[in-house]
Amino acid sequence: MDVLADISLKDDPDREKIKAEINQITIQGMSGEISFRDSLERRIGLIKAEKKFLQPLIEILKSKVSESFKRNKDFFVTYSENIYVISNGFREFIVPVVKEFGIKSENTFANDFVFDDKGRIIGFDTNNPLSANHGKSEQIKRLKLSGDIYVIGDGHTDYEIKHAGLANKFYAFTENVERKSVLEKADHIVPSLDEFLYLNKLNTTISYPKNRISVLLLENVHPTAIAIFKNEGFAVESYPSGLDEAELCKKIKNVSVLGIRSKTMVTAKVLEHANRLMAIGAYCIGTNQININSATVKGVAVFNAPFSNTRSVVELTIANIIMLMRRIPDRSVKMHQGIWDKSANNSFEIRGKKLGIIGYGNIGTQLSVLAENLGMKVFYYDVDEKLSLGNANKCKSLHELLPLVDVLSLHIDGRRENENIIGEAEFAIMKKGVIFINSSRGHVVDIQALRKNILSNRVAGCAIDVFPYEPINNEEKFISELQNLPNCILSPHIGGSTIEAQEHIGNFVPSKILEYINTGSTNNSVNFPNLILPKLENAHRLIHIHHNVPGILAKINISLAEMGINIVGQYLKTTEKIGYVITDIDKSYDRDIINKLKEVENTIKFRVLY
């Protein structure tokens, strides 16, 4: 009725006022504050609707069907004989929507509009029991149904059926709306149809209700990520800051998906407590804050966002180079102190200067291209063989690169071998007056050596965005030996912290985790064998994660053969530590196979996808 009002009142100047009144009447009727017939009469009088508005209404309602109902269309088709729609709405718009789910027209009971000769809605059939208080209960009585009756609904009138002794159980459905007065009276609260089917062992589409899968998102992960998981039906909890090891150990016990940024350390100890954890999402580029080895042997897939914030980091790096070459930080401080120091001393263009890039990955290469477009000459060094872009020059070693460049920018990963890769010895061979930038990892630079070389003027300026120790939240005080040094830009690890980058990350990481949970695909996983799997069609998918030892696939297939189970498709990929086997089987199979495959020696994790 609210949607019909949207359509019929489109050009009414009092549209919003009337809609608010209709909504209030709807709430009062659903909660039992006023009689249902009174609610119906008042709303029809307000909406001023016509027959021609019904088709647009039907199309809108089709798009608003709950996601869990869409997922479980097969259930409605399979059990169509025993499914009834009892609604205080109207058959004119309910039947066209529910029939697409296989629900029979003769099993759909609702009110009927009354139209005048011009097609205007002027009322409803008052002889229909559903137009009056307790109408649903009366309709159920008239049907004289046998067997157990389960009622799913979100309104007071749905609960009345159970209250009248006409149903075994009442399930409060909360996927679309929650009404406290209804929840208090329910036998069960079901956030989705999946939960109802799971409770009653009627699942046909999924193996486990998503509302039972707990997602924990830390460190102000972008709202897009929260919305994606909630829309998918997961139970989501989010925090603005990180958690320390003890807090995370306590919190992670029932978590299935963990989302973090760079401050939260997922240690081996944390993973020991993570008995239900399926996946970790790093909402950033790096994953050195995660104990990858422990996650792998625990069967936890790790995903990150290797490309999503590349542009943001590069733009900040370019900006820092220009600011430092012009000595803007010092001049800005003087201006705030009332000192007007207009001079070209020690102020340079970046055009024609030599830029050295350590780490020629996604960020390093994009920085290379943009810097060259600004007129810089680019030199780079990477431990891996990387093809140069544009006119960039590859150096064979750090010792070849460092004496050449006017500006040095670090874009390397956080592996242990990179700790203090730039220290006193490296600063000693750099050009006097070099500009130094680190936007990679805090521990790759010896901070004391950097401070010493700034004070001795070997380093003419620096921009540091990452630090060996960083505050766990915005309330903790930041302390560094680099504070209050000349021509020094310090930023709080915000290289990738732009609205665009965080939104991209907020979309990218959940998409990969959902692919993994929904299909078993591990594309872009940091630690699992990468498999891109076809969509599951008329089969069940068995996912088997195991230690990479010989003979596991053979044991799986022998078990399937012994129980006469047909394999529709099978995929295997391994890494040094684990093997990942995906087996699609016919929908009809002996459920004992699940326990048998779980008991295969060296199994780490096993799950079934419908």
Coordinates of C-alpha atoms in Angstrom, one line a residue:
M1 CA 0.0 0.0 0.0
D2 CA 2.9 2.4 0.8
V3 CA 4.4 1.8 -2.7
L4 CA 1.0 2.2 -4.4
A5 CA 0.7 5.5 -2.6
D6 CA 4.1 6.5 -4.1
I7 CA 2.7 5.9 -7.5
S8 CA -0.8 7.4 -7.1
L9 CA 0.4 10.5 -5.2
K10 CA 3.3 11.3 -7.5
D11 CA 2.0 14.7 -8.5
D12 CA 0.1 15.6 -5.3
P13 CA 1.6 18.7 -3.6
D14 CA 0.8 17.1 -0.2
R15 CA 2.5 13.8 -1.2
E16 CA 5.0 13.5 1.7
K17 CA 2.5 14.5 4.3
I18 CA 0.0 11.9 3.1
K19 CA 2.6 9.2 2.8
A20 CA 3.7 9.8 6.4
E21 CA 0.1 9.5 7.5
I22 CA -0.3 6.3 5.5
N23 CA 2.9 4.9 7.0
Q24 CA 1.7 5.7 10.5
I25 CA -1.6 4.0 9.9
T26 CA 0.2 0.9 8.6
I27 CA 2.3 0.7 11.7
Q28 CA -0.7 1.1 13.9
G29 CA -2.6 -1.7 12.1
M30 CA 0.4 -4.1 12.0
S31 CA 1.1 -3.6 15.7
G32 CA -2.6 -4.0 16.7
E33 CA -3.0 -0.4 18.0
I34 CA -6.1 0.1 15.7
S35 CA -8.4 -2.4 14.0
F36 CA -7.2 -3.7 10.7
R37 CA -10.4 -2.7 8.9
D38 CA -10.1 0.8 10.2
S39 CA -6.5 0.8 9.0
L40 CA -7.5 -0.5 5.5
E41 CA -10.3 2.0 5.0
R42 CA -8.2 5.0 6.0
R43 CA -5.3 4.1 3.8
I44 CA -7.5 3.4 0.7
G45 CA -9.1 6.8 1.3
L46 CA -5.8 8.5 1.3
I47 CA -4.0 6.9 -1.6
K48 CA -6.5 7.9 -4.3
A49 CA -5.4 5.0 -6.5
E50 CA -6.7 3.7 -9.9
K51 CA -6.5 0.3 -11.7
K52 CA -3.9 1.7 -14.1
F53 CA -1.5 2.0 -11.2
L54 CA -1.5 -1.7 -10.4
Q55 CA 0.9 -2.9 -13.2
P56 CA 3.6 -0.4 -12.3
L57 CA 3.1 -1.4 -8.6
I58 CA 3.5 -5.1 -9.5
E59 CA 6.8 -4.5 -11.3
I60 CA 8.2 -2.6 -8.3
L61 CA 7.1 -5.3 -5.9
K62 CA 8.8 -7.9 -8.0
S63 CA 12.1 -6.1 -7.5
K64 CA 11.5 -5.8 -3.8
V65 CA 11.1 -9.5 -3.1
S66 CA 13.4 -10.5 -0.2
E67 CA 16.8 -11.9 -1.3
S68 CA 16.4 -15.1 0.7
F69 CA 13.1 -15.8 -1.0
K70 CA 14.8 -15.3 -4.4
R71 CA 17.6 -17.7 -3.3
N72 CA 15.0 -20.4 -2.4
K73 CA 12.7 -20.3 -5.4
D74 CA 13.2 -24.1 -5.7
F75 CA 11.8 -24.6 -2.3
F76 CA 8.5 -22.9 -3.2
V77 CA 8.3 -24.9 -6.4
T78 CA 9.0 -28.2 -4.7
Y79 CA 6.5 -27.7 -1.9
S80 CA 3.9 -25.6 -3.7
E81 CA 1.1 -27.9 -2.7
N82 CA 1.7 -27.1 1.0
I83 CA 2.5 -23.4 0.8
Y84 CA -0.2 -20.8 1.4
V85 CA 0.0 -17.0 1.2
I86 CA -2.4 -15.5 3.7
S87 CA -2.3 -11.7 3.3
N88 CA -4.2 -8.6 4.3
G89 CA -3.0 -7.1 1.1
F90 CA -4.7 -7.4 -2.2
R91 CA -4.9 -10.3 -4.7
E92 CA -4.6 -7.8 -7.7
F93 CA -0.9 -7.2 -6.9
I94 CA 0.0 -10.2 -4.7
V95 CA -0.9 -13.1 -7.2
P96 CA 1.3 -11.8 -10.1
V97 CA 4.3 -11.6 -7.8
V98 CA 4.0 -14.9 -5.9
K99 CA 3.1 -17.0 -9.0
E100 CA 6.6 -16.5 -10.3
F101 CA 7.8 -18.5 -7.4
G102 CA 5.5 -21.4 -8.2
I103 CA 3.0 -20.5 -5.5
K104 CA -0.5 -21.5 -6.7
S105 CA -3.1 -18.8 -7.3
E106 CA -5.7 -21.0 -5.5
N107 CA -3.4 -21.1 -2.4
T108 CA -3.1 -17.3 -2.3
F109 CA -5.7 -15.6 -0.1
A110 CA -5.9 -11.8 0.1
N111 CA -8.4 -8.9 -0.1
D112 CA -10.0 -7.7 -3.3
F113 CA -10.3 -4.1 -4.5
V114 CA -13.6 -2.6 -5.5
F115 CA -13.4 -0.2 -8.5
D116 CA -15.9 2.3 -9.8
D117 CA -16.8 2.5 -13.5
K118 CA -13.8 4.7 -14.2
G119 CA -11.3 2.3 -12.7
R120 CA -10.8 4.2 -9.4
I121 CA -10.2 2.2 -6.2
I122 CA -13.1 3.1 -4.0
G123 CA -13.0 0.3 -1.4
F124 CA -12.7 -3.4 -0.8
D125 CA -14.8 -6.6 -0.5
T126 CA -16.1 -6.3 3.1
N127 CA -17.3 -10.0 2.9
N128 CA -13.7 -11.2 2.7
P129 CA -12.6 -12.3 6.1
L130 CA -9.1 -10.9 5.5
S131 CA -10.6 -7.4 5.5
A132 CA -11.5 -7.6 9.2
N133 CA -9.7 -8.1 12.5
H134 CA -8.5 -11.6 13.1
G135 CA -9.0 -12.2 9.4
K136 CA -6.0 -14.4 8.9
S137 CA -7.1 -16.7 11.7
E138 CA -10.6 -16.9 10.2
Q139 CA -9.2 -17.7 6.8
I140 CA -7.0 -20.5 8.2
K141 CA -10.1 -22.0 9.9
R142 CA -12.0 -22.0 6.7
L143 CA -9.2 -23.8 4.9
K144 CA -9.5 -26.8 7.3
L145 CA -5.8 -27.7 6.8
S146 CA -4.4 -30.9 8.3
G147 CA -1.0 -31.5 9.7
D148 CA 1.5 -29.1 11.3
I149 CA 1.1 -25.5 10.4
Y150 CA 4.0 -23.1 10.5
V151 CA 3.5 -19.3 10.1
I152 CA 6.1 -16.9 8.9
G153 CA 5.4 -13.2 9.0
D154 CA 6.4 -9.8 10.3
G155 CA 3.1 -8.4 11.7
H156 CA 0.8 -8.7 14.6
T157 CA -1.9 -10.3 12.4
D158 CA 0.6 -13.1 11.6
Y159 CA 1.1 -13.8 15.3
E160 CA -2.7 -13.9 15.9
I161 CA -2.8 -17.2 13.9
K162 CA -0.6 -18.9 16.5
H163 CA -2.4 -17.1 19.4
A164 CA -5.7 -18.5 18.1
G165 CA -4.3 -22.1 18.4
L166 CA -4.3 -22.5 14.6
A167 CA -0.5 -23.0 14.1
N168 CA 2.2 -25.0 15.7
K169 CA 4.8 -22.3 15.5
F170 CA 5.1 -18.6 14.6
Y171 CA 8.4 -17.4 13.1
A172 CA 9.0 -13.6 13.1
F173 CA 10.6 -12.7 9.8
T174 CA 13.0 -9.8 10.1
E175 CA 14.8 -9.6 6.8
N176 CA 12.7 -6.5 5.8
V177 CA 11.4 -5.0 9.1
E178 CA 11.6 -5.7 12.8
R179 CA 8.7 -4.9 15.1
K180 CA 9.5 -5.3 18.8
S181 CA 5.9 -6.2 19.7
V182 CA 6.0 -9.1 17.2
L183 CA 9.5 -10.3 18.1
E184 CA 8.5 -10.7 21.7
K185 CA 5.7 -13.2 20.8
A186 CA 7.6 -15.3 18.3
D187 CA 8.7 -18.9 18.8
H188 CA 11.7 -18.2 16.6
I189 CA 13.2 -15.1 15.0
V190 CA 14.3 -15.7 11.5
P191 CA 16.4 -13.0 9.8
S192 CA 15.9 -14.8 6.5
L193 CA 14.0 -17.7 4.9
D194 CA 17.3 -19.6 5.0
E195 CA 17.1 -19.7 8.8
F196 CA 13.6 -21.1 8.7
L197 CA 14.5 -23.8 6.2
Y198 CA 17.7 -24.7 8.2
L199 CA 15.7 -25.0 11.4
N200 CA 13.2 -27.3 9.8
K201 CA 15.8 -29.3 7.6
L202 CA 14.2 -28.0 4.4
N203 CA 17.3 -26.4 2.8
T204 CA 17.5 -26.7 -0.9
T205 CA 19.7 -23.8 -1.9
I206 CA 22.3 -23.2 0.8
S207 CA 24.1 -25.4 3.2
Y208 CA 24.1 -23.0 6.1
P209 CA 22.1 -19.8 6.9
K210 CA 24.1 -16.7 6.2
N211 CA 22.6 -14.9 9.2
R212 CA 24.5 -17.5 11.3
I213 CA 27.8 -16.4 9.7
S214 CA 29.4 -13.7 11.8
V215 CA 31.5 -11.0 10.1
L216 CA 33.8 -8.8 12.3
L217 CA 35.1 -5.6 10.6
L218 CA 37.7 -3.5 12.4
E219 CA 39.5 -0.1 11.9
N220 CA 36.7 1.9 10.2
V221 CA 36.4 -0.3 7.2
H222 CA 34.4 1.6 4.5
P223 CA 30.6 1.5 5.0
T224 CA 30.3 -0.1 1.5
A225 CA 31.8 -3.3 2.9
I226 CA 29.5 -3.3 5.8
A227 CA 26.5 -2.8 3.5
I228 CA 27.6 -5.6 1.1
F229 CA 27.9 -8.2 3.9
K230 CA 24.6 -7.1 5.5
N231 CA 22.8 -7.2 2.1
E232 CA 24.1 -10.7 1.6
G233 CA 22.4 -11.7 4.9
F234 CA 25.5 -12.0 7.2
A235 CA 25.5 -10.9 10.9
V236 CA 27.9 -8.0 10.9
E237 CA 29.7 -6.3 13.8
S238 CA 32.0 -3.3 13.1
Y239 CA 34.4 -1.3 15.2
P240 CA 36.1 2.1 14.4
S241 CA 39.5 1.0 15.8
G242 CA 41.7 -2.1 15.9
L243 CA 41.9 -4.7 18.7
D244 CA 45.0 -5.8 20.5
E245 CA 45.9 -9.5 20.6
A246 CA 44.1 -10.3 23.9
E247 CA 40.9 -8.5 22.7
L248 CA 41.0 -10.2 19.3
C249 CA 41.6 -13.7 20.8
K250 CA 38.4 -13.2 22.9
K251 CA 36.4 -11.7 20.1
I252 CA 37.3 -14.0 17.3
K253 CA 36.0 -17.3 18.7
N254 CA 32.7 -17.2 16.9
V255 CA 33.8 -15.1 13.9
S256 CA 33.6 -16.6 10.4
V257 CA 34.9 -13.6 8.4
L258 CA 37.4 -11.0 9.8
G259 CA 38.1 -7.7 8.1
I260 CA 41.0 -5.5 9.1
R261 CA 43.3 -2.8 7.8
S262 CA 47.0 -2.3 8.7
K263 CA 46.9 -1.9 12.5
T264 CA 45.3 -5.1 13.7
M265 CA 47.8 -7.9 14.1
V266 CA 46.4 -11.4 13.3
T267 CA 49.0 -13.5 15.1
A268 CA 49.4 -17.3 15.4
K269 CA 47.9 -16.9 18.9
V270 CA 44.8 -15.1 17.6
L271 CA 44.3 -17.8 14.9
E272 CA 44.5 -20.6 17.6
H273 CA 41.3 -19.1 19.0
A274 CA 39.6 -18.8 15.6
N275 CA 37.8 -22.1 15.4
R276 CA 35.1 -20.9 12.9
L277 CA 37.2 -18.5 10.8
M278 CA 36.9 -19.1 7.0
A279 CA 38.4 -15.9 5.6
I280 CA 40.4 -12.8 6.5
G281 CA 40.1 -9.6 4.4
A282 CA 42.9 -7.1 4.5
Y283 CA 41.4 -3.8 3.4
C284 CA 44.7 -2.5 2.2
I285 CA 47.6 -3.7 0.0
G286 CA 49.9 -5.4 2.6
T287 CA 49.2 -8.5 4.6
N288 CA 52.3 -8.6 6.8
Q289 CA 50.1 -7.9 9.8
I290 CA 48.6 -11.3 9.3
N291 CA 50.5 -14.5 10.1
I292 CA 50.0 -16.0 6.7
N293 CA 51.6 -19.4 7.5
S294 CA 49.3 -19.9 10.5
A295 CA 46.3 -18.8 8.5
T296 CA 47.1 -21.3 5.7
V297 CA 47.6 -24.3 7.9
K298 CA 44.4 -23.4 9.7
G299 CA 42.6 -23.4 6.4
V300 CA 41.8 -19.7 6.5
A301 CA 41.8 -17.9 3.1
V302 CA 43.3 -14.4 3.1
F303 CA 42.3 -11.7 0.6
N304 CA 43.7 -8.2 0.1
A305 CA 43.3 -5.2 -2.2
P306 CA 46.5 -5.1 -4.2
F307 CA 45.3 -2.5 -6.8
S308 CA 42.5 -0.5 -5.2
N309 CA 44.5 2.3 -3.6
T310 CA 47.4 2.4 -5.9
R311 CA 46.4 5.8 -7.5
S312 CA 45.9 7.4 -4.1
V313 CA 49.4 6.4 -2.8
V314 CA 51.0 7.6 -6.1
E315 CA 49.2 11.0 -6.0
L316 CA 50.4 11.6 -2.4
T317 CA 53.9 10.7 -3.3
I318 CA 54.0 13.1 -6.3
A319 CA 52.5 15.8 -4.1
N320 CA 55.1 15.2 -1.4
I321 CA 58.0 15.3 -3.9
I322 CA 56.8 18.7 -5.1
M323 CA 56.2 20.1 -1.6
L324 CA 59.6 19.0 -0.4
M325 CA 61.5 20.2 -3.4
R326 CA 59.9 23.6 -2.9
R327 CA 60.5 23.4 0.9
I328 CA 56.8 24.2 1.5
P329 CA 56.7 22.6 5.0
D330 CA 59.2 25.0 6.5
R331 CA 57.7 28.0 4.7
S332 CA 54.2 27.1 5.9
V333 CA 55.5 26.9 9.5
K334 CA 57.1 30.4 9.2
M335 CA 53.9 31.8 7.7
H336 CA 51.9 30.6 10.7
Q337 CA 54.5 32.3 12.9
G338 CA 54.0 35.6 11.0
I339 CA 57.3 35.3 9.1
W340 CA 57.2 36.4 5.4
D341 CA 60.2 34.6 3.8
K342 CA 59.7 35.1 0.1
S343 CA 62.8 33.5 -1.6
A344 CA 63.8 31.0 -4.3
N345 CA 66.7 29.6 -2.1
N346 CA 66.7 25.8 -2.0
S347 CA 63.5 25.7 -4.1
F348 CA 63.6 23.5 -7.2
E349 CA 61.3 22.2 -10.0
I350 CA 61.0 18.4 -10.2
R351 CA 61.4 18.5 -14.0
G352 CA 64.7 17.1 -15.0
K353 CA 65.4 15.6 -11.6
K354 CA 66.2 11.9 -11.1
L355 CA 63.6 9.8 -9.2
G356 CA 64.7 6.5 -7.7
I357 CA 62.0 3.9 -7.0
I358 CA 62.7 0.9 -4.8
G359 CA 60.0 -1.6 -5.5
Y360 CA 58.6 -1.7 -9.0
G361 CA 55.2 -3.2 -8.3
N362 CA 51.7 -1.8 -8.8
I363 CA 52.5 1.5 -7.1
G364 CA 56.1 1.8 -8.2
T365 CA 55.2 1.4 -11.9
Q366 CA 52.3 3.9 -11.8
L367 CA 54.5 6.4 -10.0
S368 CA 57.2 5.8 -12.7
V369 CA 54.7 6.7 -15.4
L370 CA 53.3 9.8 -13.8
A371 CA 56.7 11.1 -12.7
E372 CA 58.1 10.7 -16.2
N373 CA 55.1 12.6 -17.6
L374 CA 56.0 15.4 -15.2
G375 CA 59.5 15.5 -16.7
M376 CA 61.5 13.4 -14.2
K377 CA 64.1 10.8 -15.1
V378 CA 63.2 7.5 -13.5
F379 CA 65.5 4.8 -12.2
Y380 CA 64.2 1.7 -10.3
Y381 CA 65.4 -1.4 -8.4
D382 CA 63.4 -4.5 -7.6
V383 CA 64.6 -7.9 -6.4
D384 CA 62.3 -9.5 -9.0
E385 CA 62.7 -9.1 -12.8
K386 CA 60.3 -6.3 -13.8
L387 CA 59.8 -4.9 -17.3
S388 CA 60.4 -1.1 -17.3
L389 CA 57.6 1.2 -18.4
G390 CA 58.2 4.2 -20.6
N391 CA 61.9 5.3 -20.4
A392 CA 62.5 4.1 -16.8
N393 CA 66.0 2.7 -16.2
K394 CA 66.5 -0.5 -14.3
C395 CA 69.4 -0.7 -11.8
K396 CA 71.0 -4.0 -10.9
S397 CA 71.4 -3.1 -7.2
L398 CA 70.6 -0.6 -4.5
H399 CA 74.3 0.5 -4.5
E400 CA 73.9 1.4 -8.2
L401 CA 70.6 3.3 -7.7
L402 CA 71.2 5.3 -4.5
P403 CA 74.1 7.6 -5.7
L404 CA 72.2 8.5 -8.9
V405 CA 69.0 10.0 -7.7
D406 CA 67.8 13.3 -6.4
V407 CA 64.6 11.8 -5.0
L408 CA 64.2 8.3 -3.5
S409 CA 60.8 6.7 -2.9
L410 CA 60.2 3.4 -1.3
H411 CA 57.4 1.0 -2.4
I412 CA 58.4 -2.4 -1.1
D413 CA 56.4 -5.0 0.8
G414 CA 56.7 -5.8 4.5
R415 CA 58.6 -9.1 4.4
R416 CA 61.1 -9.7 7.1
E417 CA 64.0 -9.5 4.7
N418 CA 63.2 -5.8 4.1
E419 CA 63.6 -4.7 7.7
N420 CA 66.0 -1.7 7.8
I421 CA 66.8 -2.1 4.1
I422 CA 67.6 1.6 4.2
G423 CA 70.1 2.3 7.1
E424 CA 73.2 4.3 7.8
A425 CA 75.3 2.5 5.1
E426 CA 72.6 3.3 2.5
F427 CA 72.2 6.9 3.5
A428 CA 76.0 7.3 3.3
I429 CA 76.1 6.7 -0.4
M430 CA 73.1 8.8 -1.3
K431 CA 73.5 12.2 -3.0
K432 CA 73.8 15.1 -0.5
G433 CA 70.5 16.9 -0.5
V434 CA 68.4 13.9 -1.5
I435 CA 64.6 14.0 -0.9
F436 CA 63.5 10.8 0.9
I437 CA 60.0 9.3 0.8
N438 CA 58.6 6.2 2.5
S439 CA 55.0 5.2 1.8
S440 CA 55.6 1.4 2.1
R441 CA 56.2 -0.1 5.5
G442 CA 57.6 1.5 8.7
H443 CA 60.2 -1.1 9.6
V444 CA 62.0 -0.9 6.2
V445 CA 63.9 2.3 7.3
D446 CA 66.2 2.8 10.3
I447 CA 64.5 5.8 11.8
Q448 CA 67.5 6.9 13.9
A449 CA 69.7 6.8 10.8
L450 CA 67.1 8.9 8.9
R451 CA 67.0 11.5 11.7
K452 CA 70.8 11.7 11.8
N453 CA 71.0 12.3 8.1
I454 CA 68.3 15.0 8.1
L455 CA 70.1 16.9 10.8
S456 CA 73.4 16.6 8.9
N457 CA 71.6 17.9 5.7
R458 CA 72.5 14.8 3.6
V459 CA 68.7 14.3 3.5
A460 CA 67.2 17.7 2.4
G461 CA 63.7 16.7 3.2
C462 CA 61.5 13.6 3.9
A463 CA 57.9 12.5 3.7
I464 CA 57.1 9.6 5.9
D465 CA 53.6 8.0 5.9
V466 CA 54.5 4.7 7.7
F467 CA 56.2 4.1 11.0
P468 CA 57.8 1.1 12.9
Y469 CA 55.1 1.5 15.6
E470 CA 51.8 3.2 14.8
P471 CA 49.0 4.0 17.3
I472 CA 46.2 1.5 17.3
N473 CA 43.5 4.2 17.2
N474 CA 43.1 7.9 16.9
E475 CA 43.1 8.4 20.7
E476 CA 46.6 7.0 21.3
K477 CA 49.3 9.7 21.2
F478 CA 51.8 9.5 18.3
I479 CA 55.5 9.7 19.2
S480 CA 58.4 9.7 16.7
E481 CA 62.1 10.7 16.6
L482 CA 61.2 12.5 13.3
Q483 CA 58.9 15.0 14.9
N484 CA 59.9 18.7 14.6
L485 CA 62.6 18.2 12.0
P486 CA 63.2 20.6 9.1
N487 CA 61.4 20.1 5.8
C488 CA 59.8 16.9 7.1
I489 CA 56.2 15.8 6.3
L490 CA 54.7 13.2 8.6
S491 CA 51.4 11.7 7.7
P492 CA 49.4 9.1 9.7
H493 CA 49.5 6.2 7.3
I494 CA 47.0 7.8 4.9
G495 CA 48.7 7.0 1.5
G496 CA 45.7 4.9 0.5
S497 CA 43.2 6.8 2.6
T498 CA 41.1 8.6 0.1
I499 CA 37.3 8.3 -0.3
E500 CA 37.8 6.8 -3.7
A501 CA 40.4 4.2 -2.6
Q502 CA 38.5 3.1 0.5
E503 CA 35.3 2.7 -1.5
H504 CA 37.1 0.6 -4.1
I505 CA 38.6 -1.5 -1.4
G506 CA 35.2 -1.7 0.4
N507 CA 33.8 -3.2 -2.8
F508 CA 36.8 -5.4 -3.9
V509 CA 37.6 -7.3 -0.8
P510 CA 34.1 -8.4 0.1
S511 CA 33.5 -9.4 -3.5
K512 CA 36.4 -11.8 -3.3
I513 CA 35.4 -13.2 0.1
L514 CA 31.8 -13.7 -1.1
E515 CA 33.0 -15.5 -4.2
Y516 CA 35.0 -17.8 -1.9
I517 CA 32.1 -18.4 0.5
N518 CA 29.4 -18.8 -2.2
T519 CA 31.3 -20.6 -4.9
G520 CA 34.6 -21.8 -3.4
S521 CA 36.6 -19.6 -5.9
T522 CA 39.9 -18.4 -4.5
N523 CA 40.8 -15.9 -7.2
N524 CA 43.3 -13.3 -5.8
S525 CA 43.7 -15.1 -2.5
V526 CA 47.1 -14.3 -0.9
N527 CA 47.7 -17.8 0.5
F528 CA 45.4 -20.3 -1.2
P529 CA 45.8 -21.9 -4.6
N530 CA 44.0 -19.6 -7.0
L531 CA 41.0 -21.3 -8.6
I532 CA 38.2 -19.5 -10.6
L533 CA 35.3 -21.9 -10.6
P534 CA 32.2 -22.2 -12.8
K535 CA 28.8 -21.4 -11.4
L536 CA 27.3 -24.3 -9.6
E537 CA 24.5 -25.8 -11.7
N538 CA 22.2 -28.7 -10.4
A539 CA 24.9 -30.1 -8.1
H540 CA 26.4 -29.9 -4.7
R541 CA 29.9 -28.7 -4.3
L542 CA 32.3 -30.3 -1.8
I543 CA 35.2 -28.2 -0.7
H544 CA 38.2 -30.0 0.8
I545 CA 41.2 -28.2 2.2
H546 CA 44.1 -30.5 3.3
H547 CA 47.8 -30.6 4.0
N548 CA 49.7 -31.0 0.8
V549 CA 50.6 -34.7 1.1
P550 CA 50.3 -37.4 -1.6
G551 CA 47.2 -39.5 -2.1
I552 CA 44.4 -37.2 -0.8
L553 CA 42.6 -36.9 -4.1
A554 CA 42.7 -40.6 -4.5
K555 CA 41.2 -41.1 -1.1
I556 CA 38.4 -38.6 -1.8
N557 CA 37.5 -40.3 -5.1
I558 CA 37.7 -43.8 -3.6
S559 CA 35.2 -42.7 -0.9
L560 CA 32.9 -41.3 -3.5
A561 CA 33.1 -44.4 -5.7
E562 CA 32.4 -46.7 -2.8
M563 CA 29.2 -44.9 -2.0
G564 CA 28.2 -44.8 -5.7
I565 CA 28.3 -41.0 -5.9
N566 CA 28.7 -39.5 -9.4
I567 CA 31.3 -36.7 -9.9
V568 CA 30.0 -33.9 -12.1
G569 CA 33.2 -31.9 -12.1
Q570 CA 36.5 -31.8 -10.1
Y571 CA 39.3 -29.3 -9.6
L572 CA 42.5 -29.6 -7.7
K573 CA 45.3 -27.0 -7.1
T574 CA 48.1 -27.0 -4.5
T575 CA 50.6 -24.8 -2.9
E576 CA 53.7 -25.8 -0.9
K577 CA 51.6 -26.2 2.2
I578 CA 48.0 -27.1 1.3
G579 CA 45.9 -28.7 -1.3
Y580 CA 42.5 -27.4 -2.4
V581 CA 40.0 -29.9 -4.0
I582 CA 36.6 -28.9 -5.4
T583 CA 34.3 -31.7 -6.2
D584 CA 30.8 -31.2 -7.8
I585 CA 28.5 -34.1 -7.3
D586 CA 24.8 -34.9 -8.1
K587 CA 22.3 -33.4 -5.8
S588 CA 21.1 -36.8 -4.7
Y589 CA 23.7 -38.5 -2.6
D590 CA 24.2 -40.4 0.7
R591 CA 24.9 -37.8 3.4
D592 CA 27.3 -40.2 5.2
I593 CA 29.9 -39.1 2.6
I594 CA 30.3 -35.8 4.4
N595 CA 31.5 -37.4 7.6
K596 CA 33.7 -39.8 5.6
L597 CA 35.5 -37.0 3.7
K598 CA 35.9 -35.0 7.0
E599 CA 37.7 -38.0 8.4
V600 CA 40.2 -38.3 5.5
E601 CA 43.7 -38.1 7.1
N602 CA 45.3 -34.6 6.8
T603 CA 42.0 -32.9 6.3
I604 CA 42.1 -29.2 7.5
K605 CA 38.6 -28.0 6.6
F606 CA 35.6 -29.4 4.7
R607 CA 32.4 -27.7 3.7
V608 CA 29.4 -28.3 1.4
L609 CA 27.9 -25.7 -1.0
Y610 CA 24.4 -26.2 -2.4

